[in-house]
Amino acid sequence: MRSLPLAWKLMIPFALLILVVGSLGGFLIVRDLSSRAQTTLYASLLGRSLDARSFIRDRELYILESANLSANLEGMRQAVADGRADAVTELLRSVRALKTDLDLLVVTDDRGIGLAESVRSTGTKRSAARGTSWRAKSIVATVLRDGQKSAGLMRLGKRTLVTLAAPICAAATPCTPTGSVIVGLDAKGIAASAVEASGSPSQGDRGLAIHDLNGDPLASAGIAAIPPGAADLSSDRLIHRLARVGQQQVATLYAPLELQGSRAGTLAMTIPTAPAFSSVRGAAVRLAVILLVAMAGIVAIGSLLARYILRQLRPLVSTNRALGFGDLSARAPVLADDELGELARGVNLMAEALEASVSDLELRVSERTEEVQRLLRERTEFFASISHEFRTPLAVLLRHAEMLGDPTYTKSTRWNNEASKMVKGSGLQLLAMVNDILELAKIESGRIDIDLEPLRLADVVDEMRSTIKGLAKGSSLKVGIDVPRDLPVINGDRLRMRQVILNLVDNAVKYTPEGGRIDVDAAAVNGHVEVTVTDTGVGIPADVGDRIFDPFYRVEGTTTQRGQASSGLGLALARRLVEAQGGRLWFTSAPGEGSMFRFSLPRDPGGIEVRQLQDATPHEGRKNQ
Ligand code: ADP
């Protein structure tokens, strides 16, 4: 089922549904028609059976009338009592002339011996006889014994006759039989006539059979009846049977055959079922045709519909496939304004979003790649710079170590003092660099401890006033410090702030020629407190920009004014320390005129009471001297 094309998946349920509904409807309609046909069939059968029975009743009356006529003929009683056969034969002549279709007309004496016997065998041929003993026939015996009329089916050779016997009475009441009259009609002839009389033009479409009480067929005409079962014969009710006899399907209705009020045998009326059921067959065929046409129509309409839908779906499928294979420029055509059109628009929107996010991702990946490459480059440069910076003090140390170990080299006391200064200076320079590098690494990795607290800047600066002045010691530089006491309380790390201010003042001292001036000021600006270190030094070229804050960066062509050491790490560290306290550090400068370095720190939000500043361990050691 999964691999079936969509058209079939849509069609099969419809076809199955119409097949099931159609078949069920067809079955119910055919069943209804068929039960109606059976009712019609039964009604027709019943009508014909009634016609046949009334015909037989008519024949019965005819033979009764004949028997009465014969028995009551003038002189008949006397002639029979006298046993005069000739007289009886003569008397019967008038009856035979009147009732020409009688097949049997017999007059017997009181012992049942025929005085005149007229039997018609085939056609109109009659045989006349006398002297036959009729008493063996049960109806004759009954009549002669009881003096009552009796009727029944009588076998006569191969023939069966519907027979009635009437007594010829010696006196009127009670009747003392002196003889009897036996009148009969051929059952086969009655059957044939009854069939003819039962209302239909041809005999081929019906049949009538007369059975005795044992079920043996006695006479029949027309189409053969279904052989009766015991129930059909014993019951006094009408019994209806459907069966195939010979080539055709027939229905037989069994009805009791009564003569003179008592059961004489069974009458079986038979008709073929085909005419009644042909309309049902026709209806069934018409239904089947309608069902097939409806199914074909549904399949045709459904397949057209499915094709129409598939035609719109196919571009969507191929667009989806193209997108799946990475062609993000693929778009589905919007062919209609229905749900499929909506779907196509949705696919296109999705593709656009996908394309945008992929290109955004590519951009970000390339940016990140560039960033990573830049960081790698910087790291390499950083290590190259470290190595380079370490070389000079290391070279000084090594040279002095070599000279100390050289016995041929004469070492004066003065040389020893100088050498000791050089070795100590280089060692301190190396130590300062290592400290700065470690500090930078800590900041970069986020492991630096910043201990923020509410501070009054004037207290911090007052505390380091002598250290600031000490940096300019031995030079003709003038140092001014102006930090108002009413500045707002700030939120900062006391030691880190000292470190930053000393670094900026140290730089100002290093890059300001003799006779210059250095000022440390502070002011409140927009919710911040700004600290400014201004000098009248060599200045910084405009194109240097923020590279000055890169580790190991030194302005080309700028040298320290009094031979101080320079590592290029001070400003990098200072900026990161200010930022770690939530502030920022920047500078302005004019080459040849001086520079102004400035950092700001946020005010303390709580404005809480500032605790008295206590003496703190000086951290000037962190700054390279
Ligand atoms: P260092 O002073 O040890 O070289 P810094 O990071 O403190 O390292 O400074 C980097 C560079 O910036 C210095 O080498 C110098 O060229 C320049 N510079 C810093 N401060 C000043 C200043 N006040 N005036 C002129 N140039 C300065």
XYZ file of C-alpha atoms and ligand atoms in Angstrom:
652
model
C 0.000 0.000 0.000
C 2.834 2.424 0.891
C 4.395 2.136 -2.552
C 1.112 2.639 -4.445
C 0.838 5.890 -6.398
C -1.228 8.600 -4.683
C -3.924 8.398 -7.389
C -4.574 4.750 -6.561
C -4.547 5.438 -2.856
C -7.298 8.021 -3.443
C -9.253 5.818 -5.869
C -9.260 2.421 -4.202
C -11.281 3.408 -1.110
C -13.903 5.123 -3.315
C -14.197 2.147 -5.655
C -14.430 -0.259 -2.711
C -17.028 1.913 -1.027
C -19.264 2.108 -4.068
C -18.794 -1.620 -4.665
C -19.810 -2.481 -1.118
C -22.692 0.029 -0.963
C -23.846 -0.890 -4.485
C -23.688 -4.611 -3.814
C -25.534 -4.273 -0.542
C -28.184 -2.027 -2.106
C -28.428 -4.352 -5.112
C -28.751 -7.379 -2.886
C -31.560 -5.757 -0.864
C -33.406 -4.578 -3.977
C -33.092 -7.980 -5.686
C -34.194 -9.716 -2.510
C -37.211 -7.438 -2.276
C -38.057 -7.938 -5.958
C -37.579 -11.657 -5.603
C -39.946 -11.873 -2.626
C -42.497 -9.822 -4.579
C -42.051 -12.153 -7.541
C -42.626 -15.131 -5.256
C -45.823 -13.542 -3.956
C -46.991 -12.907 -7.509
C -46.051 -16.456 -8.432
C -47.939 -17.869 -5.490
C -50.985 -15.701 -6.271
C -50.997 -16.874 -9.870
C -50.557 -20.475 -8.790
C -53.346 -20.158 -6.260
C -55.679 -18.584 -8.809
C -55.078 -21.353 -11.284
C -55.462 -24.030 -8.669
C -58.821 -22.513 -7.620
C -59.897 -22.414 -11.281
C -58.959 -26.082 -11.678
C -60.748 -27.055 -8.478
C -63.898 -25.231 -9.459
C -63.681 -26.916 -12.843
C -63.460 -30.329 -11.170
C -66.332 -29.356 -8.864
C -68.296 -28.530 -11.941
C -67.488 -31.955 -13.417
C -68.458 -33.574 -10.161
C -71.853 -31.899 -10.275
C -72.168 -33.014 -13.870
C -71.670 -36.669 -13.013
C -73.933 -36.325 -9.972
C -76.609 -34.902 -12.158
C -76.082 -37.727 -14.673
C -76.312 -40.339 -11.891
C -79.487 -38.785 -10.487
C -80.980 -38.590 -13.934
C -80.163 -42.245 -14.652
C -81.400 -43.496 -11.246
C -84.677 -41.625 -11.462
C -85.605 -42.552 -14.997
C -89.198 -43.765 -15.267
C -89.164 -47.547 -15.042
C -85.464 -47.787 -14.094
C -86.165 -49.019 -10.523
C -88.482 -51.741 -11.738
C -86.238 -52.827 -14.623
C -83.281 -53.128 -12.235
C -85.367 -54.964 -9.626
C -86.450 -57.356 -12.310
C -82.893 -57.708 -13.633
C -83.986 -56.832 -17.152
C -80.767 -55.751 -18.810
C -82.312 -54.915 -22.138
C -84.800 -52.552 -20.546
C -82.034 -50.876 -18.541
C -79.872 -50.471 -21.660
C -82.826 -48.986 -23.463
C -83.502 -46.576 -20.631
C -79.888 -45.451 -20.539
C -79.899 -44.587 -24.186
C -81.608 -41.252 -23.479
C -78.999 -40.423 -20.816
C -76.116 -41.245 -23.145
C -77.702 -39.101 -25.831
C -77.977 -36.225 -23.387
C -74.644 -36.590 -21.584
C -72.431 -37.474 -24.492
C -69.068 -36.851 -22.756
C -69.586 -39.394 -19.950
C -66.798 -41.947 -20.074
C -68.508 -44.471 -17.830
C -72.221 -45.200 -17.365
C -73.076 -48.427 -15.594
C -76.217 -49.728 -13.929
C -75.846 -52.728 -11.608
C -78.266 -54.906 -9.755
C -78.292 -55.193 -5.988
C -75.305 -57.585 -6.070
C -73.210 -55.170 -8.118
C -73.450 -57.104 -11.370
C -73.566 -54.833 -14.389
C -76.952 -54.813 -16.171
C -75.830 -52.174 -18.673
C -72.258 -50.995 -19.038
C -71.167 -48.221 -21.351
C -67.423 -47.490 -21.260
C -65.704 -45.016 -23.592
C -62.091 -45.954 -24.100
C -60.397 -43.672 -26.651
C -62.011 -40.872 -28.594
C -65.717 -41.465 -28.931
C -65.528 -45.239 -29.133
C -67.819 -46.797 -26.648
C -68.088 -50.412 -25.684
C -71.261 -51.798 -24.245
C -71.207 -54.806 -21.973
C -72.968 -56.449 -19.031
C -72.315 -59.033 -16.381
C -69.184 -57.412 -14.889
C -69.056 -57.540 -11.090
C -68.587 -53.927 -9.855
C -68.955 -54.654 -6.208
C -65.191 -54.921 -5.807
C -65.011 -51.163 -6.400
C -65.274 -49.616 -2.983
C -67.689 -46.807 -3.954
C -70.099 -49.393 -5.445
C -69.877 -51.571 -2.334
C -70.601 -48.508 -0.156
C -73.615 -47.507 -2.193
C -75.125 -51.011 -2.200
C -74.476 -51.405 1.527
C -75.568 -47.954 2.813
C -77.930 -46.717 0.107
C -75.903 -43.445 0.019
C -74.120 -41.754 -2.872
C -70.400 -42.244 -2.960
C -67.700 -40.633 -5.123
C -64.037 -41.349 -5.672
C -61.217 -42.054 -8.081
C -61.622 -45.417 -9.721
C -58.937 -47.366 -11.545
C -60.221 -49.020 -14.678
C -57.434 -50.853 -16.405
C -54.751 -48.227 -16.978
C -57.191 -45.403 -16.695
C -58.418 -43.478 -13.740
C -61.903 -42.063 -13.635
C -63.569 -39.547 -11.391
C -66.536 -41.652 -10.460
C -69.803 -41.246 -8.594
C -72.136 -44.071 -7.630
C -75.789 -43.488 -6.683
C -78.259 -46.013 -5.332
C -81.440 -47.091 -7.122
C -83.780 -47.360 -4.163
C -86.620 -49.814 -3.769
C -88.506 -47.372 -1.574
C -87.841 -43.704 -1.034
C -86.896 -43.581 2.707
C -84.998 -45.264 3.959
C -83.401 -46.321 0.715
C -83.122 -50.015 0.173
C -80.774 -50.308 -2.830
C -82.069 -52.608 -5.572
C -79.122 -51.526 -7.728
C -76.742 -48.714 -8.447
C -75.773 -46.215 -11.117
C -72.033 -45.629 -11.672
C -71.081 -42.510 -13.620
C -67.504 -41.518 -14.438
C -65.357 -39.065 -16.338
C -61.751 -39.774 -17.360
C -59.438 -38.000 -14.922
C -56.919 -37.276 -17.651
C -59.573 -35.578 -19.722
C -60.661 -33.575 -16.687
C -57.059 -32.587 -16.015
C -56.567 -31.493 -19.622
C -59.756 -29.508 -19.633
C -59.019 -28.036 -16.220
C -55.604 -26.903 -17.454
C -57.254 -25.364 -20.428
C -59.874 -23.724 -18.297
C -57.359 -22.280 -15.813
C -57.099 -19.052 -17.621
C -53.977 -19.082 -19.799
C -53.787 -19.387 -23.558
C -51.147 -22.096 -23.824
C -50.775 -25.351 -21.955
C -47.005 -25.123 -22.082
C -46.907 -22.726 -19.144
C -48.821 -24.854 -16.618
C -49.683 -28.394 -15.677
C -52.225 -30.194 -13.554
C -51.726 -33.587 -11.998
C -54.093 -35.739 -9.996
C -52.524 -38.014 -7.380
C -54.140 -40.673 -5.287
C -53.823 -40.686 -1.541
C -50.554 -42.597 -1.794
C -49.005 -39.976 -4.044
C -49.119 -42.108 -7.160
C -49.847 -40.036 -10.241
C -53.206 -40.924 -11.711
C -53.567 -38.368 -14.457
C -51.764 -35.296 -15.611
C -51.792 -32.626 -18.293
C -49.341 -29.907 -19.238
C -45.899 -29.555 -17.609
C -44.861 -32.098 -15.000
C -45.428 -31.406 -11.332
C -42.800 -31.635 -8.594
C -43.187 -35.147 -7.164
C -45.104 -34.722 -3.915
C -43.759 -35.645 -0.512
C -45.733 -37.261 2.278
C -46.580 -33.863 3.816
C -48.022 -32.592 0.543
C -50.462 -35.473 0.493
C -51.462 -35.791 4.098
C -52.101 -32.104 4.772
C -55.476 -30.498 4.215
C -53.747 -27.166 3.712
C -52.333 -25.791 0.487
C -48.653 -26.606 0.136
C -46.282 -24.702 -2.088
C -43.003 -26.088 -3.493
C -40.227 -24.687 -5.727
C -37.891 -27.108 -7.522
C -36.219 -27.889 -10.781
C -38.027 -30.463 -12.854
C -36.303 -31.470 -16.040
C -34.974 -28.348 -17.732
C -36.946 -25.765 -15.898
C -37.564 -24.341 -12.488
C -41.217 -24.822 -11.521
C -43.548 -24.121 -8.629
C -46.231 -26.594 -7.626
C -49.205 -25.993 -5.360
C -50.682 -29.116 -3.772
C -54.365 -28.899 -2.863
C -56.646 -31.627 -1.495
C -59.004 -33.132 -4.060
C -62.401 -33.730 -2.485
C -65.269 -35.559 -4.059
C -68.671 -35.570 -2.314
C -67.073 -33.950 0.735
C -64.357 -36.483 1.365
C -60.709 -36.571 0.447
C -60.156 -38.490 -2.772
C -56.620 -37.501 -3.680
C -54.329 -34.516 -4.270
C -54.440 -31.918 -7.001
C -51.078 -30.504 -8.066
C -51.068 -27.258 -10.099
C -47.646 -26.445 -11.579
C -46.355 -23.347 -13.337
C -42.812 -22.373 -14.420
C -41.135 -19.714 -12.268
C -39.193 -18.112 -15.109
C -41.840 -15.550 -16.183
C -42.333 -14.303 -12.635
C -38.596 -14.180 -11.944
C -37.562 -12.801 -15.307
C -38.376 -9.256 -14.117
C -36.151 -9.872 -11.052
C -33.342 -11.109 -13.284
C -33.805 -8.080 -15.498
C -33.696 -5.769 -12.479
C -30.576 -7.520 -11.169
C -28.850 -7.165 -14.535
C -29.858 -3.490 -14.739
C -28.538 -2.911 -11.222
C -25.242 -4.603 -12.026
C -24.910 -2.457 -15.146
C -25.734 0.726 -13.191
C -23.218 -0.288 -10.537
C -20.500 -0.916 -13.092
C -21.229 2.341 -14.897
C -21.196 4.225 -11.563
C -17.897 2.601 -10.612
C -16.372 3.359 -13.988
C -17.638 6.955 -13.659
C -16.201 7.345 -10.191
C -12.886 5.855 -11.236
C -12.779 8.177 -14.261
C -13.727 11.311 -12.279
C -11.438 10.284 -9.433
C -8.486 9.694 -11.729
C -9.064 13.074 -13.424
C -9.204 14.701 -9.998
C -6.126 12.823 -8.826
C -4.243 13.840 -11.981
C -5.222 17.453 -11.461
C -3.999 17.369 -7.853
C -0.841 15.475 -8.783
C -0.053 17.973 -11.541
C 0.027 20.657 -8.870
C 1.863 18.481 -6.376
C 4.669 17.371 -8.682
C 6.483 20.757 -8.809
C 6.230 20.867 -5.017
C 7.789 17.422 -4.752
C 10.643 18.315 -7.114
C 11.214 21.630 -5.288
C 11.369 19.776 -2.010
C 13.793 17.253 -3.484
C 16.010 20.049 -4.862
C 15.987 21.756 -1.443
C 16.835 18.410 0.141
C 19.824 18.066 -2.198
C 21.076 21.485 -1.140
C 19.788 23.710 -3.955
C 18.428 26.422 -1.676
C 17.544 28.673 -4.602
C 14.805 26.213 -5.689
C 11.253 27.656 -5.448
C 7.845 26.037 -6.069
C 5.486 27.679 -8.583
C 2.213 28.888 -7.007
C -0.382 27.498 -9.438
C -3.603 28.251 -7.580
C -5.048 30.097 -4.619
C -6.213 26.943 -2.861
C -4.556 24.843 -0.141
C -1.924 23.564 -2.596
C -1.066 27.158 -3.500
C -0.814 27.882 0.217
C 1.464 24.869 0.583
C 3.686 26.090 -2.272
C 3.904 29.533 -0.672
C 4.786 27.864 2.652
C 7.543 25.793 1.001
C 8.937 28.949 -0.647
C 8.902 30.863 2.642
C 10.648 27.961 4.316
C 13.245 27.832 1.519
C 13.843 31.590 1.808
C 14.269 31.339 5.576
C 16.592 28.376 5.105
C 18.653 30.198 2.477
C 18.893 33.292 4.691
C 19.889 31.327 7.759
C 22.450 29.289 5.803
C 24.063 32.425 4.358
C 23.959 34.027 7.813
C 25.559 30.912 9.213
C 28.229 30.957 6.503
C 28.929 34.613 7.282
C 29.196 33.870 10.976
C 31.412 30.872 10.343
C 33.746 32.956 8.183
C 33.733 35.747 10.794
C 34.490 33.242 13.515
C 37.191 31.678 11.381
C 38.741 35.098 10.815
C 38.433 35.814 14.524
C 40.096 32.522 15.410
C 42.851 33.159 12.844
C 43.341 36.653 14.234
C 43.533 35.312 17.775
C 46.033 32.680 16.668
C 48.061 35.363 14.930
C 47.922 37.576 17.996
C 48.911 34.683 20.199
C 51.919 33.961 17.988
C 52.830 37.657 17.954
C 52.294 37.780 21.699
C 54.713 34.922 22.305
C 57.158 36.384 19.807
C 56.932 39.700 21.701
C 57.431 37.995 25.071
C 60.484 36.214 23.743
C 61.798 39.423 22.273
C 61.216 41.417 25.482
C 62.876 38.760 27.592
C 65.996 38.743 25.428
C 67.420 42.130 26.495
C 67.393 41.636 30.296
C 68.419 37.987 29.820
C 71.341 39.065 27.617
C 72.454 41.560 30.312
C 72.269 38.826 32.951
C 74.193 36.349 30.788
C 76.925 38.838 29.856
C 77.532 39.765 33.484
C 77.476 36.115 34.520
C 80.100 35.381 31.838
C 82.298 38.262 32.975
C 81.989 37.222 36.618
C 83.164 33.734 35.690
C 86.055 34.977 33.510
C 89.327 34.961 35.607
C 91.187 36.972 32.963
C 88.794 39.884 33.353
C 89.909 42.336 36.078
C 86.954 43.420 38.252
C 87.323 46.694 40.045
C 85.099 47.667 42.979
C 83.346 50.170 40.758
C 82.708 47.515 38.123
C 81.333 45.232 40.788
C 78.889 47.930 41.958
C 77.793 48.661 38.392
C 77.440 44.960 37.549
C 75.404 44.346 40.684
C 73.019 47.223 39.712
C 72.690 45.936 36.142
C 71.965 42.350 37.245
C 69.412 43.525 39.834
C 67.727 45.886 37.336
C 67.445 43.199 34.654
C 66.097 40.702 37.183
C 63.467 43.219 38.411
C 62.541 44.029 34.812
C 62.047 40.322 34.081
C 60.041 39.858 37.291
C 57.805 42.871 36.494
C 57.165 41.518 33.006
C 56.367 38.057 34.290
C 53.985 39.575 36.878
C 52.242 41.681 34.237
C 51.937 38.739 31.841
C 50.482 36.575 34.597
C 48.041 39.335 35.535
C 46.965 39.754 31.908
C 46.494 35.989 31.549
C 44.341 35.987 34.686
C 42.151 38.798 33.361
C 41.809 37.126 29.930
C 40.740 33.858 31.510
C 38.355 35.630 33.947
C 40.223 34.428 37.023
C 41.190 37.877 38.364
C 39.866 38.746 41.843
C 38.164 42.133 41.876
C 37.052 43.214 45.303
C 34.535 46.031 44.742
C 33.643 48.343 47.619
C 32.368 51.904 48.085
C 35.378 54.234 47.950
C 36.077 57.921 48.273
C 38.603 58.716 45.560
C 40.215 61.591 47.476
C 41.160 59.149 50.250
C 42.742 56.707 47.778
C 44.766 59.462 46.069
C 45.789 61.064 49.374
C 47.136 57.729 50.472
C 49.397 57.410 47.417
C 50.321 61.081 47.121
C 53.945 60.544 48.176
C 54.352 57.544 45.860
C 53.063 59.624 42.903
C 55.471 62.408 43.690
C 58.247 59.853 44.184
C 57.902 58.679 40.582
C 59.043 62.079 39.344
C 61.871 62.224 41.828
C 65.241 62.969 40.282
C 63.668 64.959 37.412
C 62.629 68.560 36.925
C 59.013 67.568 36.246
C 56.255 69.305 38.189
C 53.465 67.082 39.542
C 50.054 68.496 40.519
C 47.327 66.545 42.294
C 43.750 67.911 42.489
C 41.066 65.487 43.659
C 38.071 67.213 45.345
C 36.783 65.618 48.531
C 33.101 66.115 47.642
C 33.148 63.746 44.705
C 30.494 61.043 44.778
C 31.410 57.732 46.336
C 32.486 55.230 43.716
C 32.358 51.459 43.529
C 35.839 50.048 42.900
C 38.731 47.829 43.989
C 41.089 49.964 46.055
C 44.335 48.173 45.115
C 43.525 47.880 41.386
C 42.679 51.564 41.248
C 46.028 52.466 42.803
C 47.738 50.192 40.263
C 46.004 51.957 37.321
C 46.765 55.523 38.571
C 50.450 54.706 39.228
C 50.761 53.125 35.769
C 49.365 56.237 34.046
C 51.556 58.617 36.128
C 54.617 56.407 35.486
C 53.978 56.611 31.691
C 53.541 60.387 31.909
C 56.883 60.651 33.729
C 58.595 58.335 31.199
C 57.403 60.230 28.099
C 57.627 63.853 29.322
C 60.922 65.695 28.801
C 62.623 67.691 31.567
C 60.803 70.887 32.548
C 57.385 69.410 31.757
C 54.276 69.075 33.943
C 52.075 66.237 35.102
C 48.592 66.633 36.620
C 46.297 64.161 38.349
C 42.659 65.451 38.471
C 39.246 64.002 39.141
C 35.681 65.172 38.436
C 32.067 63.855 38.500
C 30.563 63.379 35.038
C 27.148 61.897 34.244
C 26.882 59.537 37.165
C 30.564 58.588 36.925
C 33.760 59.829 38.469
C 36.491 60.499 35.906
C 40.224 60.470 36.816
C 42.556 62.288 34.377
C 46.374 62.072 34.129
C 47.640 64.862 31.881
C 51.232 65.461 30.737
C 53.087 67.881 28.504
C 55.105 65.015 26.971
C 55.961 63.780 23.500
C 52.361 62.846 22.668
C 51.062 59.979 20.604
C 50.556 60.018 16.794
C 46.900 60.098 15.740
C 47.114 56.920 13.631
C 48.118 54.789 16.631
C 44.611 54.708 18.032
C 43.616 51.934 20.377
C 46.539 49.719 19.340
C 48.309 51.430 22.225
C 46.306 49.149 24.545
C 47.566 45.947 22.825
C 50.102 43.984 24.873
C 53.723 44.758 23.923
C 52.723 47.636 21.666
C 55.039 50.574 21.724
C 54.836 53.678 19.570
C 57.507 53.490 16.959
C 60.153 56.217 17.400
C 59.053 57.042 20.978
C 61.661 56.390 23.616
C 61.587 56.902 27.361
C 63.062 60.262 28.375
C 65.342 59.031 31.172
C 66.318 55.565 30.043
C 63.484 53.830 31.950
C 62.573 50.305 30.921
C 59.528 49.815 28.720
C 57.625 46.555 28.125
C 54.422 47.675 26.335
C 52.288 45.824 28.915
C 51.282 48.675 31.270
C 48.390 50.221 29.319
C 47.040 46.792 28.235
C 46.835 45.772 31.878
C 45.451 49.160 33.043
C 42.568 49.131 30.534
C 41.562 45.550 31.445
C 41.671 46.354 35.169
C 39.417 49.407 34.715
C 36.973 47.384 32.625
C 36.993 44.619 35.276
C 35.706 47.251 37.750
C 32.908 48.284 35.379
C 34.607 51.407 33.985
C 36.462 52.401 30.818
C 39.859 53.911 29.901
C 40.718 56.082 26.904
C 43.118 58.832 25.853
C 43.527 61.965 23.759
C 46.867 63.256 22.597
C 48.606 65.802 20.389
C 52.139 64.803 19.209
C 54.760 67.189 20.647
C 52.226 68.767 23.047
C 51.232 66.074 25.464
C 48.720 63.367 26.266
C 45.669 62.985 28.477
C 44.735 59.542 29.780
C 41.316 59.271 31.429
C 39.351 56.544 33.130
C 35.866 56.540 34.599
C 34.310 54.410 37.328
C 30.619 54.150 38.231
C 29.196 55.767 41.325
C 28.236 53.520 44.143
C 24.482 52.825 43.608
C 23.619 52.525 47.322
C 25.436 55.665 48.336
C 26.318 53.886 51.566
C 28.490 55.212 54.289
C 32.147 55.055 53.245
C 34.231 53.336 55.801
C 37.441 54.926 56.838
C 40.251 54.081 54.478
C 42.855 52.006 56.093
C 46.430 51.664 55.191
C 46.764 49.164 52.429
C 49.788 47.206 51.305
C 51.432 49.260 48.561
C 51.179 47.595 45.128
C 53.591 49.801 43.326
C 55.774 46.693 43.019
C 53.466 45.499 40.310
C 54.421 48.418 38.160
C 57.664 48.185 36.264
C 59.961 50.822 37.596
P 55.522 50.965 28.303
O 55.289 52.315 28.855
O 56.105 50.048 29.326
O 56.239 50.939 27.021
P 52.744 51.008 28.045
O 51.782 49.970 27.677
O 52.512 51.676 29.329
O 54.120 50.345 27.949
O 52.726 52.085 26.906
C 52.740 51.662 25.567
C 53.331 52.708 24.703
O 52.495 53.858 24.614
C 54.588 53.270 25.187
O 55.691 52.467 24.754
C 54.624 54.632 24.558
O 55.140 54.560 23.225
C 53.202 55.017 24.524
N 52.843 55.913 25.652
C 52.238 55.488 26.791
N 52.018 56.562 27.616
C 52.449 57.657 26.946
C 52.497 59.021 27.250
N 52.035 59.567 28.419
N 52.985 59.884 26.308
C 53.461 59.426 25.145
N 53.470 58.124 24.811
C 52.972 57.249 25.705
